[in-house]
Amino acid sequence: MTELLPDHAPDTESPALPPLGPDSVTWRFFGDWRGMLMGLWSGSMQNMHPKLAAGVWDHSDFFGERWERLMRSLYPISGVVFDQTPETGRQVRDYHLTIKGTMDDGGRYHALDPDVFYWAHATFWYGNIRCAEAFGPPISEADKRALFDESKNWYAAYGISMRPCPDTYEEFLEYWEHMCTRVLRDHDAVRTVLDITSLPAPPWARAWLPNWLWRRQVVVIQRVFQWITTGLYDEPVREMMGLTWTAKDQRRFRLFGRAVNAAIGLLPPRYRRHPRARDADDRLTGRVAVDAPLLETPTRNLPSGAERDNPIHYCPVHTSRRANLPWQRDEVND
C-alpha cells in the first residue's frame, strides 16, 4: 500500500455505523436527476479547497475527459449510499491512495487527509439540501437535520477518520460558513470546472448531435449553468469569485426552481432516479435479484487507453449486466 501520513491512514478506531437503508431520508433525496443541475456547483466548491484543488490539478485526468469522469463517478458515489455494503465506500477511498504532493506554498497535501476528504463529502450530502431548496422536492427542517445525522453513516462507509465531522447540524452550519469565509480559495481548477465551452458533446449524445450544432449551443448552455451555479453559491463565495447576484436574479431563480420541480414531477418516480439508485430500488421490489451484480457505468464512460489501468479511476471490468437493454444505453433515458 502507498505510504500514508499517520492521520491519513484508513480509520480502524472509529465505531462502525450501519449503512443507510431505504427508510432513510438520504435515500429519498439523493440519486435524483435534479442533482445534475448541481454539477458545476459541486465540482467548483470541492476545488475551492486549496489542498483538494492541488490534488485535482496535479493528478486528475478530469479536465481531459470531464463528461466521462462525471458520468462514471455517479455510480460508485451513489453506491456508497445505495449498495448497503461498506465495500463500495472502501473502494472509493482507495482510488485516492496515491494522490499526494506538494503545494505551491510548500505545504503537503494528500487526498485522504480527513479535512480534505470530509470537505468533498460535505458538498455531496449538503448538496441534497441545496438541491431541494432550489429545485425541489420541498424539504423540511426535520429532514435537513436527518440528512445531517445520516451523513455521518455515509461518511463512515469510507473508513476515514471521523475527526472532522461536526457533532450537530448547527455545528455543521458553522463549519460550512467557516469554510466559505475563511478557507475556500479561487483556483485555476475552479475556473476550469466552471468553463464548459471547450467540452465536446456528452458521450450519450455524440451519435446523433452534430459537433457543429453542439458548438453553437454550448455557449448558451455555459451561460445558463453559470447562472444556476451562481445562484447556488453562498454570498461569500460569490464575492470571492467576483460574481454578482441581484434581487431580480433571485426571483428568476426561484421561478426556475419551481419549473424544474414541476417538470420532474411529470416523470414516473422510477425515472427520476439515477441508475444506481434505481437499481437499489429494484432489488427491494424484486425487479432485480438481491444478489445480482451491481449495475455499473456503460462502456462509453470508461477511461481510455492506459488510463484504464490507473488505480485512481473507477473502471469496472464488466460494465453492465444489462448492457443490451435500450434504457441502459443512455443515462438520460434511464
CSV table of N, CA and C in Angstrom, one decimal, residues 93-220:
chain,number,residue,atom,x,y,z
A,93,ARG,N,-12.6,5.2,-1.4
A,93,ARG,CA,-11.4,5.7,-0.6
A,93,ARG,C,-10.1,5.3,-1.3
A,94,ASP,N,-10.0,4.1,-1.7
A,94,ASP,CA,-8.7,3.6,-2.2
A,94,ASP,C,-8.4,4.1,-3.6
A,95,TYR,N,-9.3,4.7,-4.3
A,95,TYR,CA,-9.0,5.4,-5.5
A,95,TYR,C,-8.1,6.6,-5.2
A,96,HIS,N,-8.0,7.0,-4.0
A,96,HIS,CA,-7.3,8.3,-3.6
A,96,HIS,C,-6.0,8.0,-2.9
A,97,LEU,N,-5.6,6.7,-2.8
A,97,LEU,CA,-4.4,6.4,-2.0
A,97,LEU,C,-3.1,7.0,-2.5
A,98,THR,N,-3.0,7.1,-3.8
A,98,THR,CA,-1.7,7.6,-4.4
A,98,THR,C,-1.7,9.1,-4.7
A,99,ILE,N,-2.8,9.8,-4.4
A,99,ILE,CA,-2.9,11.2,-4.7
A,99,ILE,C,-2.4,12.1,-3.6
A,100,LYS,N,-1.2,12.5,-3.8
A,100,LYS,CA,-0.5,13.3,-2.8
A,100,LYS,C,0.6,14.2,-3.5
A,101,GLY,N,1.1,15.2,-2.8
A,101,GLY,CA,2.1,16.0,-3.4
A,101,GLY,C,2.4,17.2,-2.6
A,102,THR,N,3.0,18.2,-3.2
A,102,THR,CA,3.4,19.5,-2.5
A,102,THR,C,2.8,20.6,-3.2
A,103,MET,N,2.2,21.5,-2.5
A,103,MET,CA,1.5,22.7,-3.0
A,103,MET,C,2.5,23.8,-3.4
A,104,ASP,N,2.0,24.8,-4.0
A,104,ASP,CA,2.9,25.9,-4.5
A,104,ASP,C,3.6,26.6,-3.3
A,105,ASP,N,2.9,26.6,-2.1
A,105,ASP,CA,3.4,27.3,-0.9
A,105,ASP,C,4.3,26.4,-0.1
A,106,GLY,N,4.6,25.2,-0.6
A,106,GLY,CA,5.5,24.3,0.1
A,106,GLY,C,4.8,23.3,1.0
A,107,GLY,N,3.5,23.5,1.2
A,107,GLY,CA,2.7,22.6,2.1
A,107,GLY,C,2.4,21.3,1.4
A,108,ARG,N,2.2,20.3,2.2
A,108,ARG,CA,1.9,19.0,1.6
A,108,ARG,C,0.4,18.8,1.6
A,109,TYR,N,0.0,17.9,0.6
A,109,TYR,CA,-1.4,17.6,0.6
A,109,TYR,C,-1.5,16.1,0.3
A,110,HIS,N,-2.6,15.5,0.8
A,110,HIS,CA,-2.9,14.1,0.5
A,110,HIS,C,-4.4,14.0,0.4
A,111,ALA,N,-4.9,13.3,-0.6
A,111,ALA,CA,-6.4,13.2,-0.9
A,111,ALA,C,-7.1,12.6,0.3
A,112,LEU,N,-6.4,11.8,1.1
A,112,LEU,CA,-7.0,11.1,2.3
A,112,LEU,C,-6.8,11.9,3.6
A,113,ASP,N,-6.3,13.1,3.5
A,113,ASP,CA,-6.3,14.0,4.6
A,113,ASP,C,-7.8,14.1,5.0
A,114,PRO,N,-8.2,13.7,6.3
A,114,PRO,CA,-9.6,13.7,6.7
A,114,PRO,C,-10.3,15.1,6.4
A,115,ASP,N,-9.5,16.2,6.6
A,115,ASP,CA,-10.2,17.5,6.4
A,115,ASP,C,-10.5,17.7,5.0
A,116,VAL,N,-9.7,17.2,4.1
A,116,VAL,CA,-9.9,17.4,2.7
A,116,VAL,C,-11.1,16.4,2.2
A,117,PHE,N,-11.0,15.2,2.7
A,117,PHE,CA,-12.0,14.2,2.2
A,117,PHE,C,-13.4,14.6,2.8
A,118,TYR,N,-13.4,15.1,4.0
A,118,TYR,CA,-14.7,15.4,4.6
A,118,TYR,C,-15.3,16.6,3.8
A,119,TRP,N,-14.4,17.5,3.4
A,119,TRP,CA,-15.0,18.7,2.6
A,119,TRP,C,-15.7,18.2,1.4
A,120,ALA,N,-15.1,17.3,0.7
A,120,ALA,CA,-15.7,16.7,-0.5
A,120,ALA,C,-17.0,16.1,-0.2
A,121,HIS,N,-17.0,15.3,0.9
A,121,HIS,CA,-18.2,14.6,1.4
A,121,HIS,C,-19.3,15.6,1.7
A,122,ALA,N,-18.9,16.7,2.4
A,122,ALA,CA,-19.9,17.8,2.8
A,122,ALA,C,-20.6,18.3,1.6
A,123,THR,N,-19.9,18.5,0.5
A,123,THR,CA,-20.5,19.1,-0.7
A,123,THR,C,-21.5,18.1,-1.3
A,124,PHE,N,-21.3,16.8,-1.1
A,124,PHE,CA,-22.3,15.8,-1.6
A,124,PHE,C,-23.5,15.7,-0.7
A,125,TRP,N,-23.3,15.6,0.6
A,125,TRP,CA,-24.5,15.4,1.4
A,125,TRP,C,-25.3,16.7,1.5
A,126,TYR,N,-24.5,17.8,1.7
A,126,TYR,CA,-25.2,19.1,1.9
A,126,TYR,C,-25.8,19.6,0.6
A,127,GLY,N,-25.2,19.1,-0.5
A,127,GLY,CA,-25.8,19.3,-1.8
A,127,GLY,C,-27.2,18.9,-1.9
A,128,ASN,N,-27.6,17.8,-1.2
A,128,ASN,CA,-29.0,17.4,-1.2
A,128,ASN,C,-29.9,18.5,-0.7
A,129,ILE,N,-29.5,19.2,0.4
A,129,ILE,CA,-30.3,20.3,0.9
A,129,ILE,C,-30.3,21.5,-0.1
A,130,ARG,N,-29.2,21.8,-0.6
A,130,ARG,CA,-29.1,22.9,-1.6
A,130,ARG,C,-30.0,22.6,-2.8
A,131,CYS,N,-30.0,21.4,-3.2
A,131,CYS,CA,-30.8,21.0,-4.4
A,131,CYS,C,-32.3,21.0,-4.1
A,132,ALA,N,-32.7,20.5,-2.9
A,132,ALA,CA,-34.1,20.5,-2.6
A,132,ALA,C,-34.6,21.9,-2.4
A,133,GLU,N,-33.8,22.8,-1.8
A,133,GLU,CA,-34.2,24.2,-1.6
A,133,GLU,C,-34.4,24.9,-2.9
A,134,ALA,N,-33.5,24.6,-3.9
A,134,ALA,CA,-33.6,25.3,-5.1
A,134,ALA,C,-34.5,24.6,-6.1
A,135,PHE,N,-34.5,23.3,-6.2
A,135,PHE,CA,-35.3,22.6,-7.3
A,135,PHE,C,-36.3,21.6,-6.8
A,136,GLY,N,-36.5,21.5,-5.5
A,136,GLY,CA,-37.4,20.5,-5.0
A,136,GLY,C,-36.8,19.1,-4.9
A,137,PRO,N,-37.5,18.2,-4.3
A,137,PRO,CA,-38.9,18.4,-3.7
A,137,PRO,C,-38.7,19.2,-2.4
A,138,PRO,N,-39.8,19.8,-1.9
A,138,PRO,CA,-39.8,20.6,-0.7
A,138,PRO,C,-39.1,19.8,0.4
A,139,ILE,N,-38.3,20.5,1.2
A,139,ILE,CA,-37.6,19.8,2.3
A,139,ILE,C,-37.9,20.6,3.6
A,140,SER,N,-38.2,19.8,4.7
A,140,SER,CA,-38.5,20.4,6.0
A,140,SER,C,-37.2,20.5,6.8
A,141,GLU,N,-37.3,21.3,7.9
A,141,GLU,CA,-36.1,21.4,8.8
A,141,GLU,C,-35.8,20.1,9.4
A,142,ALA,N,-36.8,19.3,9.7
A,142,ALA,CA,-36.6,17.9,10.3
A,142,ALA,C,-35.8,17.0,9.3
A,143,ASP,N,-36.1,17.1,8.0
A,143,ASP,CA,-35.4,16.3,7.0
A,143,ASP,C,-34.0,16.8,6.9
A,144,LYS,N,-33.7,18.1,7.0
A,144,LYS,CA,-32.4,18.6,6.9
A,144,LYS,C,-31.5,18.1,8.0
A,145,ARG,N,-32.1,18.0,9.2
A,145,ARG,CA,-31.4,17.5,10.4
A,145,ARG,C,-31.1,16.0,10.2
A,146,ALA,N,-32.1,15.3,9.7
A,146,ALA,CA,-32.0,13.9,9.4
A,146,ALA,C,-30.9,13.6,8.4
A,147,LEU,N,-30.8,14.4,7.4
A,147,LEU,CA,-29.8,14.3,6.4
A,147,LEU,C,-28.4,14.5,7.0
A,148,PHE,N,-28.3,15.4,7.9
A,148,PHE,CA,-27.0,15.6,8.6
A,148,PHE,C,-26.7,14.4,9.4
A,149,ASP,N,-27.6,13.9,10.2
A,149,ASP,CA,-27.3,12.7,11.1
A,149,ASP,C,-26.9,11.5,10.2
A,150,GLU,N,-27.6,11.4,9.1
A,150,GLU,CA,-27.3,10.2,8.2
A,150,GLU,C,-26.0,10.4,7.5
A,151,SER,N,-25.6,11.7,7.3
A,151,SER,CA,-24.3,11.9,6.6
A,151,SER,C,-23.1,11.3,7.3
A,152,LYS,N,-23.3,11.1,8.6
A,152,LYS,CA,-22.2,10.5,9.4
A,152,LYS,C,-22.1,9.0,9.0
A,153,ASN,N,-23.2,8.4,8.9
A,153,ASN,CA,-23.2,7.0,8.5
A,153,ASN,C,-22.6,6.9,7.1
A,154,TRP,N,-23.0,7.8,6.2
A,154,TRP,CA,-22.5,7.8,4.8
A,154,TRP,C,-20.9,8.0,4.8
A,155,TYR,N,-20.5,9.0,5.6
A,155,TYR,CA,-19.0,9.2,5.7
A,155,TYR,C,-18.3,8.1,6.3
A,156,ALA,N,-18.9,7.5,7.3
A,156,ALA,CA,-18.2,6.3,8.0
A,156,ALA,C,-17.9,5.2,7.0
A,157,ALA,N,-18.7,5.1,5.9
A,157,ALA,CA,-18.5,4.0,5.0
A,157,ALA,C,-17.2,4.1,4.3
A,158,TYR,N,-16.5,5.2,4.2
A,158,TYR,CA,-15.3,5.4,3.6
A,158,TYR,C,-14.1,4.8,4.4
A,159,GLY,N,-14.3,4.7,5.7
A,159,GLY,CA,-13.3,4.2,6.6
A,159,GLY,C,-12.2,5.2,6.8
A,160,ILE,N,-12.5,6.5,6.9
A,160,ILE,CA,-11.6,7.5,7.1
A,160,ILE,C,-11.9,8.2,8.4
A,161,SER,N,-10.9,8.8,9.1
A,161,SER,CA,-11.1,9.4,10.4
A,161,SER,C,-12.3,10.2,10.5
A,162,MET,N,-13.1,10.0,11.5
A,162,MET,CA,-14.3,10.8,11.7
A,162,MET,C,-14.1,12.2,12.4
A,163,ARG,N,-12.8,12.4,12.6
A,163,ARG,CA,-12.4,13.6,13.4
A,163,ARG,C,-13.0,14.9,12.9
A,164,PRO,N,-13.1,15.2,11.5
A,164,PRO,CA,-13.6,16.5,11.1
A,164,PRO,C,-15.1,16.6,11.2
A,165,CYS,N,-15.9,15.5,11.4
A,165,CYS,CA,-17.3,15.6,11.4
A,165,CYS,C,-17.9,16.4,12.6
A,166,PRO,N,-18.7,17.4,12.3
A,166,PRO,CA,-19.3,18.2,13.4
A,166,PRO,C,-20.3,17.2,14.1
A,167,ASP,N,-20.6,17.6,15.4
A,167,ASP,CA,-21.5,16.7,16.2
A,167,ASP,C,-22.9,17.0,15.9
A,168,THR,N,-23.3,18.3,15.6
A,168,THR,CA,-24.7,18.6,15.4
A,168,THR,C,-24.9,19.4,14.1
A,169,TYR,N,-26.1,19.5,13.7
A,169,TYR,CA,-26.4,20.2,12.4
A,169,TYR,C,-26.0,21.7,12.6
A,170,GLU,N,-26.2,22.3,13.8
A,170,GLU,CA,-25.9,23.7,14.0
A,170,GLU,C,-24.3,23.8,13.8
A,171,GLU,N,-23.6,22.9,14.4
A,171,GLU,CA,-22.1,23.0,14.3
A,171,GLU,C,-21.7,22.8,12.8
A,172,PHE,N,-22.4,22.0,12.0
A,172,PHE,CA,-22.1,21.8,10.6
A,172,PHE,C,-22.3,23.2,9.9
A,173,LEU,N,-23.4,23.9,10.2
A,173,LEU,CA,-23.6,25.1,9.5
A,173,LEU,C,-22.5,26.1,9.8
A,174,GLU,N,-22.0,26.1,11.1
A,174,GLU,CA,-20.9,26.9,11.4
A,174,GLU,C,-19.7,26.5,10.7
A,175,TYR,N,-19.4,25.2,10.5
A,175,TYR,CA,-18.3,24.7,9.7
A,175,TYR,C,-18.4,25.2,8.3
A,176,TRP,N,-19.6,25.1,7.7
A,176,TRP,CA,-19.8,25.5,6.3
A,176,TRP,C,-19.5,27.0,6.1
A,177,GLU,N,-20.0,27.8,7.1
A,177,GLU,CA,-19.8,29.2,7.0
A,177,GLU,C,-18.3,29.5,7.1
A,178,HIS,N,-17.6,28.8,8.0
A,178,HIS,CA,-16.2,29.0,8.2
A,178,HIS,C,-15.4,28.6,6.9
A,179,MET,N,-15.8,27.5,6.3
A,179,MET,CA,-15.1,27.1,5.0
A,179,MET,C,-15.3,28.2,4.0
A,180,CYS,N,-16.6,28.7,3.8
A,180,CYS,CA,-16.9,29.6,2.8
A,180,CYS,C,-16.2,31.0,3.0
A,181,THR,N,-16.0,31.4,4.2
A,181,THR,CA,-15.5,32.7,4.5
A,181,THR,C,-14.0,32.7,4.8
A,182,ARG,N,-13.4,31.6,5.3
A,182,ARG,CA,-12.0,31.6,5.7
A,182,ARG,C,-11.1,30.6,5.0
A,183,VAL,N,-11.6,29.6,4.4
A,183,VAL,CA,-10.7,28.5,3.8
A,183,VAL,C,-10.8,28.5,2.3
A,184,LEU,N,-11.9,28.5,1.7
A,184,LEU,CA,-12.0,28.3,0.3
A,184,LEU,C,-11.3,29.4,-0.5
A,185,ARG,N,-10.7,29.1,-1.6
A,185,ARG,CA,-10.0,30.0,-2.5
A,185,ARG,C,-10.3,29.8,-3.9
A,186,ASP,N,-10.2,30.8,-4.7
A,186,ASP,CA,-10.3,30.7,-6.2
A,186,ASP,C,-9.0,29.9,-6.6
A,187,HIS,N,-9.1,29.2,-7.8
A,187,HIS,CA,-8.0,28.4,-8.3
A,187,HIS,C,-8.3,28.1,-9.7
A,188,ASP,N,-7.2,27.9,-10.5
A,188,ASP,CA,-7.4,27.5,-11.9
A,188,ASP,C,-8.3,26.3,-12.1
A,189,ALA,N,-8.3,25.4,-11.1
A,189,ALA,CA,-9.1,24.2,-11.2
A,189,ALA,C,-10.6,24.5,-11.0
A,190,VAL,N,-10.9,25.6,-10.3
A,190,VAL,CA,-12.2,26.0,-10.1
A,190,VAL,C,-12.7,26.7,-11.4
A,191,ARG,N,-11.9,27.5,-12.0
A,191,ARG,CA,-12.3,28.2,-13.2
A,191,ARG,C,-12.5,27.2,-14.4
A,192,THR,N,-11.7,26.2,-14.4
A,192,THR,CA,-11.7,25.2,-15.5
A,192,THR,C,-13.0,24.4,-15.3
A,193,VAL,N,-13.4,24.1,-14.1
A,193,VAL,CA,-14.7,23.4,-13.9
A,193,VAL,C,-15.9,24.2,-14.4
A,194,LEU,N,-15.8,25.5,-14.2
A,194,LEU,CA,-16.9,26.4,-14.5
A,194,LEU,C,-17.0,26.7,-16.0
A,195,ASP,N,-16.0,26.4,-16.7
A,195,ASP,CA,-16.0,26.7,-18.2
A,195,ASP,C,-16.2,25.4,-19.0
A,196,ILE,N,-17.4,25.3,-19.5
A,196,ILE,CA,-17.7,24.1,-20.3
A,196,ILE,C,-17.7,24.3,-21.8
A,197,THR,N,-17.3,25.5,-22.2
A,197,THR,CA,-17.4,25.9,-23.6
A,197,THR,C,-16.4,25.1,-24.5
A,198,SER,N,-15.4,24.5,-24.0
A,198,SER,CA,-14.4,23.7,-24.8
A,198,SER,C,-14.8,22.2,-24.8
A,199,LEU,N,-15.8,21.9,-24.0
A,199,LEU,CA,-16.1,20.4,-23.9
A,199,LEU,C,-16.8,19.9,-25.2
A,200,PRO,N,-16.5,18.7,-25.6
A,200,PRO,CA,-17.3,18.1,-26.7
A,200,PRO,C,-18.7,17.8,-26.2
A,201,ALA,N,-19.5,17.3,-27.1
A,201,ALA,CA,-20.9,16.9,-26.7
A,201,ALA,C,-20.8,15.7,-25.7
A,202,PRO,N,-21.8,15.6,-24.8
A,202,PRO,CA,-21.8,14.4,-23.9
A,202,PRO,C,-21.7,13.1,-24.7
A,203,PRO,N,-21.1,12.1,-24.1
A,203,PRO,CA,-20.9,10.8,-24.8
A,203,PRO,C,-22.2,10.2,-25.3
A,204,TRP,N,-23.3,10.3,-24.5
A,204,TRP,CA,-24.6,9.8,-24.9
A,204,TRP,C,-25.3,10.5,-26.0
A,205,ALA,N,-24.8,11.7,-26.4
A,205,ALA,CA,-25.4,12.5,-27.4
A,205,ALA,C,-24.6,12.5,-28.7
A,206,ARG,N,-23.4,12.0,-28.7
A,206,ARG,CA,-22.5,12.1,-29.8
A,206,ARG,C,-22.9,11.4,-31.1
A,207,ALA,N,-23.7,10.4,-30.9
A,207,ALA,CA,-24.2,9.6,-32.1
A,207,ALA,C,-25.2,10.4,-32.9
A,208,TRP,N,-25.9,11.3,-32.3
A,208,TRP,CA,-27.0,12.0,-33.0
A,208,TRP,C,-26.9,13.5,-33.0
A,209,LEU,N,-26.0,14.1,-32.2
A,209,LEU,CA,-25.8,15.5,-32.1
A,209,LEU,C,-24.6,15.9,-32.9
A,210,PRO,N,-24.7,16.6,-34.0
A,210,PRO,CA,-23.5,17.0,-34.8
A,210,PRO,C,-22.6,18.0,-34.0
A,211,ASN,N,-21.3,17.9,-34.2
A,211,ASN,CA,-20.4,18.7,-33.4
A,211,ASN,C,-20.7,20.2,-33.6
A,212,TRP,N,-21.0,20.6,-34.9
A,212,TRP,CA,-21.2,22.0,-35.2
A,212,TRP,C,-22.4,22.5,-34.4
A,213,LEU,N,-23.5,21.7,-34.3
A,213,LEU,CA,-24.6,22.1,-33.6
A,213,LEU,C,-24.3,22.3,-32.1
A,214,TRP,N,-23.6,21.3,-31.5
A,214,TRP,CA,-23.2,21.4,-30.1
A,214,TRP,C,-22.4,22.7,-29.9
A,215,ARG,N,-21.5,23.0,-30.8
A,215,ARG,CA,-20.6,24.2,-30.6
A,215,ARG,C,-21.5,25.5,-30.6
A,216,ARG,N,-22.5,25.5,-31.3
A,216,ARG,CA,-23.4,26.7,-31.4
A,216,ARG,C,-24.2,26.8,-30.1
A,217,GLN,N,-24.6,25.7,-29.5
A,217,GLN,CA,-25.4,25.8,-28.3
A,217,GLN,C,-24.7,25.8,-27.0
A,218,VAL,N,-23.4,25.3,-27.0
A,218,VAL,CA,-22.7,25.1,-25.7
A,218,VAL,C,-22.5,26.5,-25.0
A,219,VAL,N,-22.3,27.6,-25.8
A,219,VAL,CA,-22.1,28.9,-25.2
A,219,VAL,C,-23.3,29.3,-24.4
A,220,VAL,N,-24.5,29.0,-25.0
A,220,VAL,CA,-25.8,29.3,-24.2
A,220,VAL,C,-25.9,28.4,-23.0
